């Protein structure tokens, strides 16, 4: 299970979480009294997707990916989120959630529980889809002489 005190793992869960869950969690922590400042407006941008080729292990640029990043200041902490696609609301909500967890807000336990549940649901969906696609696997036979 992911450790949400590790920001890297938290960033991954926030980025993969669905929009409605992040908006709901962000709304839960916005009480109208704690000031929220948008440090970096959410702006869609292109980011180079770099991967490592498997044979010689050299990095190469696979292509560009559209992402939206946002940064906020909330409850004395900075929060950041970068999400796939053109998703300004999701990026700001994710940044608020990140800042709330970093500030150990009263809703931190609920936020962590919901992010873990979303992670578990996503993994179950991936496994189900993988198992469904495995049924379509094609087995190839070679026509080479097996005595060689």
Short mmCIF file of C-alpha atoms in Angstrom, two decimals:
data_model
loop_
_atom_site.label_atom_id
_atom_site.label_comp_id
_atom_site.label_asym_id
_atom_site.label_seq_id
_atom_site.Cartn_x
_atom_site.Cartn_y
_atom_site.Cartn_z
CA UNK A 1 0.00 0.00 0.00
CA UNK A 2 1.37 3.44 -0.91
CA UNK A 3 2.94 5.58 1.82
CA UNK A 4 1.23 8.97 1.52
CA UNK A 5 3.81 10.69 3.73
CA UNK A 6 6.15 10.20 0.76
CA UNK A 7 5.30 13.06 -1.58
CA UNK A 8 6.37 11.15 -4.67
CA UNK A 9 3.86 8.40 -3.95
CA UNK A 10 1.21 10.97 -3.02
CA UNK A 11 1.82 12.83 -6.32
CA UNK A 12 1.29 9.59 -8.24
CA UNK A 13 -1.98 8.83 -6.43
CA UNK A 14 -3.26 12.38 -6.90
CA UNK A 15 -2.40 12.34 -10.61
CA UNK A 16 -4.17 9.01 -11.11
CA UNK A 17 -7.22 9.86 -8.97
CA UNK A 18 -10.48 10.76 -10.71
CA UNK A 19 -11.56 14.39 -10.95
CA UNK A 20 -14.70 14.15 -8.82
CA UNK A 21 -12.89 12.55 -5.87
CA UNK A 22 -10.18 15.22 -5.87
CA UNK A 23 -12.72 18.05 -6.11
CA UNK A 24 -14.71 16.56 -3.23
CA UNK A 25 -11.59 16.18 -1.07
CA UNK A 26 -10.44 19.74 -1.85
CA UNK A 27 -13.88 21.12 -1.00
CA UNK A 28 -13.73 19.28 2.34
CA UNK A 29 -10.59 21.14 3.40
CA UNK A 30 -11.61 24.58 2.12
CA UNK A 31 -13.36 25.99 5.16
CA UNK A 32 -13.47 29.63 4.08
CA UNK A 33 -11.21 30.65 6.97
CA UNK A 34 -7.86 29.13 5.95
CA UNK A 35 -6.40 31.30 3.20
CA UNK A 36 -5.73 29.70 -0.16
CA UNK A 37 -3.30 31.27 -2.58
CA UNK A 38 -2.76 30.08 -6.13
CA UNK A 39 1.03 30.17 -6.59
CA UNK A 40 1.03 28.70 -10.10
CA UNK A 41 -2.14 29.03 -12.16
CA UNK A 42 -3.18 25.75 -13.74
CA UNK A 43 -1.94 25.84 -17.29
CA UNK A 44 -1.94 23.03 -19.83
CA UNK A 45 1.53 22.44 -21.23
CA UNK A 46 3.48 19.90 -23.20
CA UNK A 47 5.98 17.75 -21.35
CA UNK A 48 8.56 15.51 -23.00
CA UNK A 49 7.99 11.84 -22.15
CA UNK A 50 11.42 10.30 -21.79
CA UNK A 51 11.85 6.52 -21.58
CA UNK A 52 14.76 4.10 -21.56
CA UNK A 53 15.03 1.70 -24.47
CA UNK A 54 15.29 -1.89 -23.24
CA UNK A 55 18.29 -3.22 -25.20
CA UNK A 56 21.06 -0.69 -24.65
CA UNK A 57 19.29 1.10 -21.77
CA UNK A 58 19.74 4.49 -23.42
CA UNK A 59 17.19 7.23 -22.75
CA UNK A 60 15.21 8.63 -25.64
CA UNK A 61 12.28 11.00 -26.08
CA UNK A 62 9.15 9.03 -26.84
CA UNK A 63 7.01 12.07 -27.51
CA UNK A 64 5.18 14.94 -25.88
CA UNK A 65 2.38 14.55 -23.34
CA UNK A 66 -0.25 17.17 -22.48
CA UNK A 67 -0.32 17.87 -18.71
CA UNK A 68 -1.74 20.52 -16.40
CA UNK A 69 0.26 21.63 -13.37
CA UNK A 70 -0.83 23.81 -10.45
CA UNK A 71 0.71 24.97 -7.20
CA UNK A 72 -1.06 26.44 -4.17
CA UNK A 73 -0.25 27.72 -0.71
CA UNK A 74 -2.71 26.47 1.89
CA UNK A 75 -2.53 26.11 5.68
CA UNK A 76 1.09 27.23 5.71
CA UNK A 77 2.23 24.61 3.19
CA UNK A 78 2.76 24.50 -0.53
CA UNK A 79 0.87 21.93 -2.54
CA UNK A 80 1.57 20.79 -6.07
CA UNK A 81 -0.14 18.58 -8.61
CA UNK A 82 0.50 17.65 -12.22
CA UNK A 83 -2.20 15.70 -14.01
CA UNK A 84 -2.59 14.29 -17.49
CA UNK A 85 -4.52 16.24 -20.09
CA UNK A 86 -6.19 19.63 -19.99
CA UNK A 87 -7.63 19.49 -16.48
CA UNK A 88 -7.35 22.78 -14.61
CA UNK A 89 -9.88 21.94 -11.88
CA UNK A 90 -8.30 18.57 -11.19
CA UNK A 91 -4.81 20.11 -10.98
CA UNK A 92 -5.85 22.81 -8.49
CA UNK A 93 -7.85 20.30 -6.42
CA UNK A 94 -4.88 17.95 -6.37
CA UNK A 95 -2.57 20.75 -5.23
CA UNK A 96 -4.99 21.64 -2.41
CA UNK A 97 -5.13 17.99 -1.34
CA UNK A 98 -1.32 17.77 -1.38
CA UNK A 99 -0.98 20.92 0.75
CA UNK A 100 -3.62 19.68 3.21
CA UNK A 101 -1.80 16.38 3.74
CA UNK A 102 1.53 18.18 4.04
CA UNK A 103 0.01 20.52 6.67
CA UNK A 104 -1.52 17.55 8.55
CA UNK A 105 -4.98 19.06 8.15
CA UNK A 106 -7.87 17.57 10.15
CA UNK A 107 -9.06 15.85 6.94
CA UNK A 108 -5.68 14.19 6.27
CA UNK A 109 -6.77 10.73 7.41
CA UNK A 110 -9.91 10.87 5.25
CA UNK A 111 -7.90 12.14 2.27
CA UNK A 112 -5.35 9.34 2.62
CA UNK A 113 -8.10 6.73 2.95
CA UNK A 114 -9.87 7.98 -0.19
CA UNK A 115 -6.64 8.14 -2.20
CA UNK A 116 -5.76 4.58 -1.14
CA UNK A 117 -9.27 3.37 -2.04
CA UNK A 118 -8.99 5.00 -5.46
CA UNK A 119 -5.60 3.32 -5.92
CA UNK A 120 -7.02 -0.08 -4.94
CA UNK A 121 -9.99 0.33 -7.30
CA UNK A 122 -7.70 1.39 -10.16
CA UNK A 123 -5.40 -1.59 -9.61
CA UNK A 124 -8.38 -3.98 -9.54
CA UNK A 125 -9.62 -2.50 -12.81
CA UNK A 126 -6.15 -2.88 -14.38
CA UNK A 127 -5.94 -6.53 -13.29
CA UNK A 128 -9.42 -7.24 -14.65
CA UNK A 129 -8.59 -5.60 -17.98
CA UNK A 130 -5.28 -7.46 -18.17
CA UNK A 131 -7.00 -10.78 -17.50
CA UNK A 132 -9.61 -10.02 -20.15
CA UNK A 133 -6.96 -9.14 -22.72
CA UNK A 134 -4.92 -12.25 -21.94
CA UNK A 135 -7.74 -14.32 -23.42
CA UNK A 136 -6.89 -12.81 -26.80
CA UNK A 137 -3.22 -13.83 -26.67
CA UNK A 138 -2.01 -15.37 -29.90
CA UNK A 139 0.41 -18.31 -29.72
CA UNK A 140 2.85 -18.50 -32.61
CA UNK A 141 4.52 -21.65 -33.79
CA UNK A 142 7.79 -21.67 -35.65
CA UNK A 143 8.35 -23.67 -38.75
CA UNK A 144 12.06 -24.12 -38.11
CA UNK A 145 13.54 -27.55 -37.73
CA UNK A 146 13.61 -28.22 -33.97
CA UNK A 147 16.55 -30.66 -34.29
CA UNK A 148 19.06 -27.88 -34.81
#
